[in-house]
CSV table of C-alpha atoms in Angstrom, one decimal:
chain,number,residue,atom,x,y,z
A,1,MET,CA,74.0,169.7,81.6
A,2,SER,CA,72.2,168.1,84.5
A,3,ASP,CA,73.5,166.0,87.4
A,4,SER,CA,72.1,162.9,85.8
A,5,ALA,CA,72.8,163.3,82.1
A,6,VAL,CA,75.3,164.7,79.7
A,7,ARG,CA,74.1,166.5,76.5
A,8,ASN,CA,76.1,166.7,73.3
A,9,VAL,CA,76.5,170.4,72.6
A,10,ASP,CA,77.1,169.7,68.9
A,11,HIS,CA,73.8,167.9,68.6
A,12,PRO,CA,71.4,169.6,71.1
A,13,ASP,CA,68.4,167.8,69.7
A,14,GLN,CA,70.0,164.5,70.6
A,15,ALA,CA,68.8,162.8,73.9
A,16,PRO,CA,71.3,163.4,76.7
A,17,VAL,CA,73.4,160.4,77.7
A,18,PRO,CA,72.7,159.2,81.3
A,19,ARG,CA,75.7,159.8,83.5
A,20,SER,CA,75.4,156.2,84.8
A,21,ARG,CA,76.0,155.0,81.2
A,22,ILE,CA,79.2,157.1,81.0
A,23,VAL,CA,80.4,155.7,84.3
A,24,ILE,CA,79.7,152.1,83.1
A,25,ALA,CA,81.3,152.6,79.7
A,26,SER,CA,84.5,154.1,81.1
A,27,MET,CA,84.8,151.5,83.9
A,28,VAL,CA,83.7,148.4,82.1
A,29,GLY,CA,85.9,149.0,79.2
A,30,THR,CA,89.0,149.5,81.3
A,31,SER,CA,88.1,146.5,83.5
A,32,ILE,CA,88.0,144.3,80.4
A,33,GLU,CA,91.2,145.6,79.0
A,34,PHE,CA,93.1,145.3,82.3
A,35,PHE,CA,91.7,141.8,82.8
A,36,ASP,CA,93.2,140.9,79.4
A,37,PHE,CA,96.5,142.6,80.3
A,38,TYR,CA,96.8,140.9,83.8
A,39,ILE,CA,95.9,137.4,82.7
A,40,TYR,CA,99.0,137.7,80.6
A,41,ALA,CA,101.0,139.0,83.5
A,42,THR,CA,100.0,136.0,85.6
A,43,ALA,CA,100.7,133.5,82.9
A,44,ALA,CA,104.1,135.2,82.3
A,45,VAL,CA,105.2,133.8,85.6
A,46,LEU,CA,103.4,130.5,85.7
A,47,VAL,CA,102.8,129.2,82.2
A,48,PHE,CA,104.8,130.9,79.4
A,49,PRO,CA,108.3,130.1,80.8
A,50,VAL,CA,107.4,126.4,80.6
A,51,LEU,CA,105.4,126.2,77.4
A,52,PHE,CA,106.7,128.9,75.1
A,53,PHE,CA,110.5,129.0,75.6
A,54,PRO,CA,113.3,126.5,75.1
A,55,LYS,CA,113.9,124.2,78.1
A,56,GLY,CA,117.0,125.0,80.1
A,57,ASP,CA,117.8,127.5,82.8
A,58,ASP,CA,114.6,128.4,84.7
A,59,THR,CA,115.7,131.9,85.5
A,60,ALA,CA,116.6,132.5,81.8
A,61,ALA,CA,113.1,131.3,80.8
A,62,LEU,CA,111.5,133.6,83.4
A,63,LEU,CA,113.5,136.6,82.2
A,64,SER,CA,112.5,135.8,78.6
A,65,SER,CA,108.9,135.6,79.6
A,66,PHE,CA,109.2,139.0,81.4
A,67,ALA,CA,110.8,140.4,78.2
A,68,THR,CA,107.7,139.5,76.2
A,69,PHE,CA,105.6,140.9,79.1
A,70,GLY,CA,107.5,144.1,78.8
A,71,LEU,CA,107.1,144.2,75.0
A,72,ALA,CA,103.5,145.5,75.4
A,73,PHE,CA,104.8,148.5,77.2
A,74,VAL,CA,107.0,149.4,74.2
A,75,ALA,CA,103.8,149.1,72.1
A,76,ARG,CA,101.7,151.2,74.4
A,77,PRO,CA,103.2,154.6,73.4
A,78,ILE,CA,102.7,153.6,69.7
A,79,GLY,CA,99.1,152.8,70.5
A,80,SER,CA,98.6,156.1,72.2
A,81,ILE,CA,100.0,157.9,69.2
A,82,LEU,CA,97.9,155.9,66.7
A,83,PHE,CA,94.7,156.0,68.7
A,84,GLY,CA,95.4,159.4,70.0
A,85,HIS,CA,95.6,160.7,66.4
A,86,PHE,CA,92.1,159.5,65.7
A,87,GLY,CA,90.8,160.4,69.1
A,88,ASP,CA,91.8,164.0,68.6
A,89,ARG,CA,90.8,164.0,64.9
A,90,VAL,CA,87.7,161.8,64.7
A,91,GLY,CA,86.5,161.6,68.3
A,92,ARG,CA,86.6,159.7,71.6
A,93,LYS,CA,83.8,157.3,71.0
A,94,ALA,CA,85.1,155.6,67.8
A,95,THR,CA,88.6,155.4,69.1
A,96,LEU,CA,87.4,153.6,72.3
A,97,VAL,CA,85.7,151.0,70.2
A,98,GLY,CA,88.8,150.4,68.1
A,99,SER,CA,91.1,150.1,71.1
A,100,LEU,CA,88.8,147.6,72.8
A,101,LEU,CA,88.7,145.4,69.6
A,102,THR,CA,92.4,145.5,69.2
A,103,MET,CA,93.0,144.3,72.7
A,104,GLY,CA,90.3,141.7,72.7
A,105,ILE,CA,91.2,140.0,69.5
A,106,ALA,CA,94.9,139.8,70.5
A,107,THR,CA,94.0,138.3,73.9
A,108,PHE,CA,91.6,135.7,72.3
A,109,VAL,CA,94.3,134.6,69.8
A,110,ILE,CA,96.8,134.1,72.7
A,111,GLY,CA,94.4,131.4,74.0
A,112,LEU,CA,94.8,129.6,70.7
A,113,LEU,CA,98.6,129.7,70.2
A,114,PRO,CA,100.6,126.6,69.7
A,115,THR,CA,103.4,125.9,72.2
A,116,TYR,CA,107.2,125.6,71.7
A,117,ASP,CA,107.0,121.8,71.6
A,118,SER,CA,104.6,122.1,68.6
A,119,VAL,CA,106.1,124.8,66.4
A,120,GLY,CA,109.5,125.7,68.0
A,121,TYR,CA,110.6,129.3,67.9
A,122,LEU,CA,107.4,130.3,66.1
A,123,ALA,CA,105.6,130.0,69.4
A,124,PRO,CA,107.4,132.7,71.3
A,125,ALA,CA,107.4,134.9,68.2
A,126,LEU,CA,103.6,134.7,67.9
A,127,LEU,CA,103.3,135.2,71.6
A,128,ALA,CA,105.4,138.4,71.3
A,129,LEU,CA,103.4,139.6,68.4
A,130,MET,CA,100.1,139.2,70.2
A,131,ARG,CA,101.6,140.8,73.3
A,132,PHE,CA,102.6,143.8,71.1
A,133,CYS,CA,99.0,144.1,69.9
A,134,GLN,CA,97.7,144.0,73.4
A,135,GLY,CA,100.0,146.9,74.2
A,136,LEU,CA,98.7,148.8,71.1
A,137,GLY,CA,95.1,148.4,72.3
A,138,LEU,CA,95.7,149.4,75.9
A,139,GLY,CA,97.8,152.3,74.7
A,140,GLY,CA,94.7,153.8,73.1
A,141,GLU,CA,92.2,152.6,75.7
A,142,TRP,CA,93.3,154.5,78.9
A,143,SER,CA,93.3,158.0,77.4
A,144,GLY,CA,89.9,157.6,75.8
A,145,ALA,CA,88.3,156.2,79.0
A,146,ALA,CA,89.9,159.0,81.0
A,147,LEU,CA,88.7,161.7,78.6
A,148,LEU,CA,85.2,160.2,78.5
A,149,ALA,CA,85.1,160.6,82.3
A,150,THR,CA,86.8,164.0,82.7
A,151,GLU,CA,85.2,165.8,79.7
A,152,THR,CA,81.7,164.9,81.0
A,153,ALA,CA,82.3,165.6,84.7
A,154,GLU,CA,80.3,167.9,86.9
A,155,LYS,CA,82.0,171.1,88.1
A,156,GLY,CA,84.3,170.5,91.1
A,157,LYS,CA,83.9,166.7,90.8
A,158,ARG,CA,86.3,165.9,88.0
A,159,ALA,CA,88.7,163.7,90.0
A,160,TRP,CA,85.7,161.8,91.3
A,161,ALA,CA,84.4,161.3,87.8
A,162,ALA,CA,87.9,160.4,86.5
A,163,MET,CA,88.4,157.7,89.1
A,164,TRP,CA,85.8,155.4,87.6
A,165,PRO,CA,88.0,154.2,84.7
A,166,GLN,CA,90.8,153.8,87.2
A,167,LEU,CA,88.7,151.3,89.1
A,168,GLY,CA,89.0,149.1,86.0
A,169,ALA,CA,92.6,148.2,87.1
A,170,PRO,CA,91.8,146.5,90.4
A,171,ILE,CA,88.6,145.0,89.0
A,172,GLY,CA,90.5,143.5,86.1
A,173,PHE,CA,93.3,142.4,88.3
A,174,PHE,CA,90.9,140.7,90.8
A,175,PHE,CA,89.0,138.8,88.1
A,176,ALA,CA,92.2,137.8,86.3
A,177,ASN,CA,93.9,136.4,89.4
A,178,GLY,CA,90.6,135.0,90.7
A,179,THR,CA,90.0,133.1,87.4
A,180,PHE,CA,93.5,131.5,87.5
A,181,LEU,CA,93.0,130.6,91.2
A,182,LEU,CA,89.7,128.9,90.5
A,183,LEU,CA,91.2,127.0,87.6
A,184,MET,CA,94.2,125.8,89.6
A,185,LEU,CA,92.0,124.7,92.5
A,186,GLY,CA,89.4,123.1,90.2
A,187,LEU,CA,92.1,121.2,88.2
A,188,ASP,CA,94.1,120.4,91.3
A,189,PHE,CA,97.2,122.0,89.9
A,190,ASP,CA,100.4,122.2,91.9
A,191,ALA,CA,102.3,125.2,90.5
A,192,ALA,CA,105.6,124.0,92.2
A,193,SER,CA,105.7,121.1,89.8
A,194,ALA,CA,104.7,122.9,86.6
A,195,ASP,CA,104.1,119.6,84.9
A,196,PRO,CA,103.6,120.5,81.2
A,197,ASP,CA,101.3,117.5,80.8
A,198,HIS,CA,98.9,118.6,83.5
A,199,PRO,CA,95.4,119.6,82.2
A,200,PHE,CA,96.0,123.1,83.5
A,201,MET,CA,99.1,123.5,81.5
A,202,THR,CA,97.7,121.8,78.4
A,203,TRP,CA,94.3,123.6,78.1
A,204,GLY,CA,93.2,125.1,81.5
A,205,TRP,CA,95.4,128.3,81.2
A,206,ARG,CA,93.8,129.1,77.9
A,207,ILE,CA,90.3,129.5,79.3
A,208,PRO,CA,90.7,133.1,80.6
A,209,PHE,CA,92.1,134.3,77.3
A,210,LEU,CA,89.3,132.7,75.3
A,211,ALA,CA,86.6,133.8,77.7
A,212,SER,CA,87.7,137.4,77.4
A,213,ALA,CA,85.8,137.5,74.0
A,214,ILE,CA,82.5,137.4,75.9
A,215,MET,CA,83.4,140.4,78.0
A,216,VAL,CA,84.7,142.3,74.9
A,217,ALA,CA,81.3,141.8,73.3
A,218,VAL,CA,79.6,143.3,76.4
A,219,GLY,CA,82.0,146.3,76.4
A,220,LEU,CA,81.4,147.0,72.7
A,221,TYR,CA,77.6,147.0,73.3
A,222,VAL,CA,78.0,149.6,76.1
A,223,ARG,CA,80.4,151.8,74.2
A,224,LEU,CA,78.4,151.8,70.9
A,225,LYS,CA,75.5,153.4,72.9
A,226,LEU,CA,77.6,156.5,73.7
A,227,THR,CA,77.7,159.9,72.0
A,228,GLU,CA,80.7,162.2,71.6
A,229,THR,CA,81.9,164.1,74.7
A,230,PRO,CA,80.6,167.7,74.8
A,231,VAL,CA,84.1,169.1,75.2
A,232,PHE,CA,85.4,167.5,72.0
A,233,ALA,CA,82.1,168.3,70.2
A,234,LYS,CA,82.6,172.0,71.1
A,235,ALA,CA,86.2,171.9,69.8
A,236,VAL,CA,84.9,170.5,66.5
A,237,ALA,CA,82.2,173.1,66.3
A,238,ASP,CA,84.7,175.9,66.9
A,239,GLY,CA,87.1,174.5,64.2
A,240,LYS,CA,89.8,173.8,66.8
A,241,LYS,CA,90.8,170.3,65.6
A,242,VAL,CA,94.5,169.9,64.5
A,243,LYS,CA,95.7,167.9,61.5
A,244,ALA,CA,98.7,166.3,63.3
A,245,PRO,CA,98.0,166.0,67.0
A,246,LEU,CA,101.4,164.4,67.8
A,247,ALA,CA,103.4,167.2,66.1
A,248,GLU,CA,101.2,169.8,67.8
A,249,VAL,CA,101.6,168.3,71.3
A,250,VAL,CA,105.4,168.1,70.9
A,251,LYS,CA,105.5,171.7,69.6
A,252,THR,CA,103.1,173.3,72.1
A,253,SER,CA,102.9,171.0,75.1
A,254,TRP,CA,106.3,169.4,75.4
A,255,ARG,CA,106.8,170.5,79.1
A,256,PRO,CA,103.6,168.9,80.4
A,257,LEU,CA,104.4,165.9,78.2
A,258,ILE,CA,107.7,165.4,80.1
A,259,ALA,CA,106.1,166.2,83.4
A,260,GLY,CA,103.2,163.9,82.9
A,261,THR,CA,105.4,161.0,81.9
A,262,PHE,CA,107.5,161.3,85.2
A,263,ILE,CA,104.4,161.9,87.3
A,264,MET,CA,103.3,158.3,86.3
A,265,VAL,CA,106.6,156.6,86.7
A,266,ALA,CA,106.4,155.8,90.5
A,267,THR,CA,102.8,154.5,90.0
A,268,TYR,CA,103.9,152.1,87.3
A,269,THR,CA,107.0,150.9,89.1
A,270,LEU,CA,105.1,150.4,92.4
A,271,PHE,CA,102.4,148.3,90.8
A,272,TYR,CA,104.5,146.0,88.8
A,273,ILE,CA,106.9,145.4,91.7
A,274,VAL,CA,104.0,144.5,94.1
A,275,THR,CA,102.2,142.3,91.5
A,276,THR,CA,104.3,140.7,88.7
A,277,TRP,CA,107.7,140.7,90.3
A,278,VAL,CA,106.7,139.8,93.8
A,279,ILE,CA,104.9,136.6,92.5
A,280,SER,CA,108.2,135.3,91.2
A,281,TYR,CA,110.0,136.3,94.4
A,282,GLY,CA,107.4,135.0,96.9
A,283,THR,CA,106.8,131.6,95.2
A,284,GLY,CA,110.5,130.8,95.1
A,285,LYS,CA,111.2,131.4,91.4
A,286,VAL,CA,113.9,133.9,92.3
A,287,THR,CA,116.9,133.3,94.6
A,288,ASP,CA,118.3,136.3,96.5
A,289,GLU,CA,122.0,137.1,96.8
A,290,SER,CA,122.3,134.9,100.0
A,291,GLY,CA,120.9,131.9,98.2
A,292,VAL,CA,117.6,131.9,100.1
A,293,LYS,CA,114.3,131.2,98.3
A,294,LEU,CA,110.8,131.9,99.6
A,295,SER,CA,108.4,129.0,99.4
A,296,ILE,CA,104.8,130.4,99.5
A,297,SER,CA,102.7,128.2,97.2
A,298,TYR,CA,101.3,129.8,94.1
A,299,VAL,CA,97.7,129.2,95.1
A,300,ASP,CA,98.3,130.8,98.5
A,301,PHE,CA,100.0,133.7,96.9
A,302,LEU,CA,97.1,134.4,94.6
A,303,GLN,CA,94.8,134.4,97.6
A,304,LEU,CA,97.0,136.9,99.3
A,305,GLN,CA,96.9,139.1,96.2
A,306,LEU,CA,93.2,138.9,95.9
A,307,VAL,CA,92.8,140.2,99.5
A,308,ALA,CA,95.3,143.0,98.9
A,309,VAL,CA,93.7,144.2,95.7
A,310,LEU,CA,90.5,145.0,97.6
A,311,PHE,CA,92.5,147.7,99.3
A,312,PHE,CA,93.6,149.0,95.9
A,313,ALA,CA,90.0,149.1,94.8
A,314,ALA,CA,88.8,150.8,98.0
A,315,CYS,CA,91.5,153.5,97.9
A,316,VAL,CA,90.7,154.6,94.3
A,317,PRO,CA,87.4,156.4,95.2
A,318,ILE,CA,89.0,157.8,98.4
A,319,SER,CA,91.7,159.3,96.3
A,320,GLY,CA,89.2,160.9,93.9
A,321,ARG,CA,87.4,162.6,96.8
A,322,LEU,CA,90.6,163.8,98.3
A,323,ALA,CA,92.1,165.0,95.0
A,324,ASP,CA,88.9,167.1,94.4
A,325,ARG,CA,89.1,168.6,97.9
A,326,TYR,CA,92.8,169.3,98.3
A,327,GLY,CA,94.0,169.3,94.7
A,328,ARG,CA,95.8,166.7,92.6
A,329,ARG,CA,99.3,168.0,93.0
A,330,ALA,CA,99.3,168.4,96.8
A,331,PHE,CA,97.6,165.1,97.4
A,332,LEU,CA,100.0,163.2,95.1
A,333,ILE,CA,103.1,164.8,96.7
A,334,VAL,CA,102.1,163.3,100.0
A,335,ILE,CA,101.4,159.9,98.5
A,336,THR,CA,104.6,159.9,96.6
A,337,ALA,CA,106.5,160.7,99.8
A,338,ALA,CA,104.8,157.6,101.3
A,339,ILE,CA,105.9,155.5,98.4
A,340,ILE,CA,109.5,156.5,99.0
A,341,VAL,CA,109.3,155.5,102.7
A,342,PHE,CA,107.6,152.2,101.6
A,343,GLY,CA,110.5,151.4,99.2
A,344,LEU,CA,113.1,152.1,101.9
A,345,CYS,CA,111.4,149.5,104.2
A,346,PHE,CA,111.7,146.5,101.7
A,347,GLN,CA,114.7,145.0,103.5
A,348,TRP,CA,112.5,144.6,106.6
A,349,LEU,CA,109.2,143.8,104.9
A,350,LEU,CA,110.6,141.2,102.5
A,351,ASP,CA,113.5,139.7,104.5
A,352,PRO,CA,113.6,136.0,103.4
A,353,ALA,CA,114.9,135.0,106.8
A,354,SER,CA,111.8,136.1,108.6
A,355,MET,CA,109.1,135.9,105.9
A,356,THR,CA,105.7,134.5,106.7
A,357,ASP,CA,102.4,134.5,104.8
A,358,GLY,CA,101.2,137.2,107.2
A,359,MET,CA,104.2,139.4,106.6
A,360,MET,CA,103.8,139.0,102.8
A,361,LEU,CA,100.1,140.0,103.1
A,362,PHE,CA,101.1,143.1,105.1
A,363,PHE,CA,103.5,144.0,102.4
A,364,LEU,CA,100.9,143.5,99.6
A,365,ILE,CA,98.3,145.5,101.5
A,366,LEU,CA,100.7,148.4,102.0
A,367,GLY,CA,101.7,148.4,98.4
A,368,MET,CA,98.1,148.1,97.0
A,369,THR,CA,96.8,150.8,99.4
A,370,LEU,CA,99.5,153.2,98.1
A,371,MET,CA,98.7,152.1,94.5
A,372,GLY,CA,95.0,153.0,94.9
A,373,LEU,CA,95.9,156.4,96.3
A,374,THR,CA,98.4,157.3,93.6
A,375,PHE,CA,96.6,155.7,90.7
A,376,GLY,CA,93.1,157.2,91.3
A,377,PRO,CA,93.9,160.9,90.5
A,378,MET,CA,96.1,160.1,87.4
A,379,SER,CA,93.1,160.1,85.0
A,380,ALA,CA,92.4,163.6,86.2
A,381,ILE,CA,95.8,165.3,86.4
A,382,LEU,CA,97.2,163.9,83.1
A,383,PRO,CA,94.3,165.1,80.9
A,384,GLU,CA,94.2,168.4,82.7
A,385,LEU,CA,97.8,169.1,81.7
A,386,PHE,CA,96.8,169.3,78.0
A,387,PRO,CA,94.5,171.4,75.8
A,388,THR,CA,91.4,169.8,74.2
A,389,ASN,CA,92.7,169.5,70.7
A,390,VAL,CA,95.7,167.4,71.7
A,391,ARG,CA,94.5,166.0,75.0
A,392,TYR,CA,93.9,162.4,73.8
A,393,THR,CA,97.4,162.2,72.3
A,394,GLY,CA,99.2,164.2,75.0
A,395,SER,CA,97.8,162.3,78.0
A,396,GLY,CA,98.1,159.0,76.3
A,397,VAL,CA,101.7,159.4,75.3
A,398,ALA,CA,102.7,160.6,78.8
A,399,TYR,CA,100.9,157.7,80.4
A,400,ASN,CA,102.3,155.1,78.1
A,401,VAL,CA,105.9,156.3,77.8
A,402,ALA,CA,105.9,156.1,81.6
A,403,SER,CA,104.9,152.5,81.2
A,404,ILE,CA,108.2,151.8,79.5
A,405,LEU,CA,110.3,153.7,82.1
A,406,GLY,CA,108.3,152.3,85.1
A,407,ALA,CA,106.4,149.1,84.3
A,408,ALA,CA,108.1,147.4,81.4
A,409,VAL,CA,111.5,147.1,83.0
A,410,ALA,CA,110.4,146.9,86.7
A,411,PRO,CA,110.0,143.0,86.9
A,412,PHE,CA,113.2,142.5,84.9
A,413,ILE,CA,115.3,145.0,86.9
A,414,ALA,CA,113.9,143.8,90.2
A,415,THR,CA,114.6,140.1,89.3
A,416,TRP,CA,118.2,141.1,88.5
A,417,ILE,CA,118.7,143.3,91.6
A,418,VAL,CA,117.4,140.7,94.1
A,419,ALA,CA,119.6,138.0,92.6
A,420,ASP,CA,122.8,140.1,92.8
A,421,TYR,CA,122.3,142.6,95.6
A,422,GLY,CA,119.3,141.6,97.8
A,423,VAL,CA,115.7,142.5,98.2
A,424,GLY,CA,116.4,145.8,100.0
A,425,TRP,CA,117.9,147.3,96.9
A,426,VAL,CA,114.6,146.6,95.0
A,427,GLY,CA,113.0,149.0,97.4
A,428,VAL,CA,115.7,151.5,96.8
A,429,TYR,CA,115.0,151.2,93.1
A,430,LEU,CA,111.3,152.0,93.8
A,431,ALA,CA,112.3,154.9,96.0
A,432,VAL,CA,114.4,156.4,93.2
A,433,ALA,CA,111.5,156.1,90.7
A,434,ALA,CA,109.3,157.9,93.3
A,435,CYS,CA,111.9,160.7,93.7
A,436,ALA,CA,111.6,161.3,89.9
A,437,THR,CA,107.9,161.6,90.3
A,438,MET,CA,108.2,164.0,93.2
A,439,ILE,CA,110.4,166.3,91.1
A,440,ALA,CA,107.8,166.2,88.3
A,441,LEU,CA,105.0,167.0,90.6
A,442,LEU,CA,106.9,169.9,92.1
A,443,SER,CA,107.5,171.3,88.5
A,444,VAL,CA,103.8,171.6,87.6
A,445,ARG,CA,101.0,173.9,88.7
A,446,GLU,CA,97.8,172.7,90.3
A,447,THR,CA,95.3,171.6,87.7
A,448,LYS,CA,92.1,171.3,89.8
A,449,ALA,CA,90.5,174.5,88.4
A,450,VAL,CA,91.7,174.1,84.8
A,451,ASP,CA,89.0,174.7,82.2
A,452,LEU,CA,89.0,171.6,79.9
A,453,THR,CA,87.4,173.6,77.0
A,454,GLU,CA,90.6,175.6,76.7
A,455,VAL,CA,92.4,175.1,73.4
């Protein structure tokens, strides 16, 4: 295996796949899928409470929208089991294509859905169904992309190789929020009014969902050019495939399954607090226990997030280099400790009495920087916890069960906490999640030198 290409050991006569194609396939696919996922997250705050739920209490509508947002995280472990089964039985390539199609079709259909005023309760039901399908697709996507990167990596550079699919998260987030920002500016939409008859609310919000079909077509083209990873091909050649990967991973790898799940919890909780929840808090959709609302305009807030997400993107490759040099476990222990400190500073960072746009940007940059540092090594450490024949299933289930414990409930819980107890306790909630991750990290061995061909 050269530095510039990866050869399929099961088909040595086949032309080696350029490493650049592997990088593009792992990063472009996750960028598309995270774009699809995040345009829903943005619309969950701005559009769906107005158009897809009965009119009444604004907070109740927002919580209902967050509930459908969280539904995808319930679906993600199911997707990881479904796609993981075929990923460990059939191969990484075919499963990556299937997960991308599942996600892309569901996202496109959301752009076509009728609203509550048109079809009543069928509207939120269809929205929830499509959100569930989004979760299924993303549940299978991440593991396949991570394995595509790690199982073709050069020796000693696995965390660096594994960080490429992780870059899909900030890239997808940047383009999702950037698209909404351009639409709002182009259509002169004032988010504070949320007039359901405004062009943005009638058709403008649908454009990102429908346009995702173009990006899915590009992603499919790239992925269909791939061959199977050499690590999986070797397992097949050696007759090491298992008939029931889920049963096998529960039987033989239940300890890393539990550890991997909690290793991801702080990362998920952090991200969805500093993205989805903080939009509702910063734009005044949530009142704290003192009755004070923030009043940052939605357009201004999106601009702040677009600046902050650049720090997320910049820190992902930094984390890959550092995790290769110092080890995944040691590096993540330090970053998790920093997340705990960050959470305990919420009362000062987000105090509504002294909040300014500059202070909010400082908060977002801190959160996104920590997010890049903790998220980058995850596509290395989670696959490294599991043997080849159950790696797709094991890493996927751990990653996506963590999404329920960390991401699915984070916006909902944080909205409730800030309304009843104040913003400082939202930070305590994050710190508690980070403590759970710290315990999980301390319970596992360093995986930097693990041989991925081990079964």
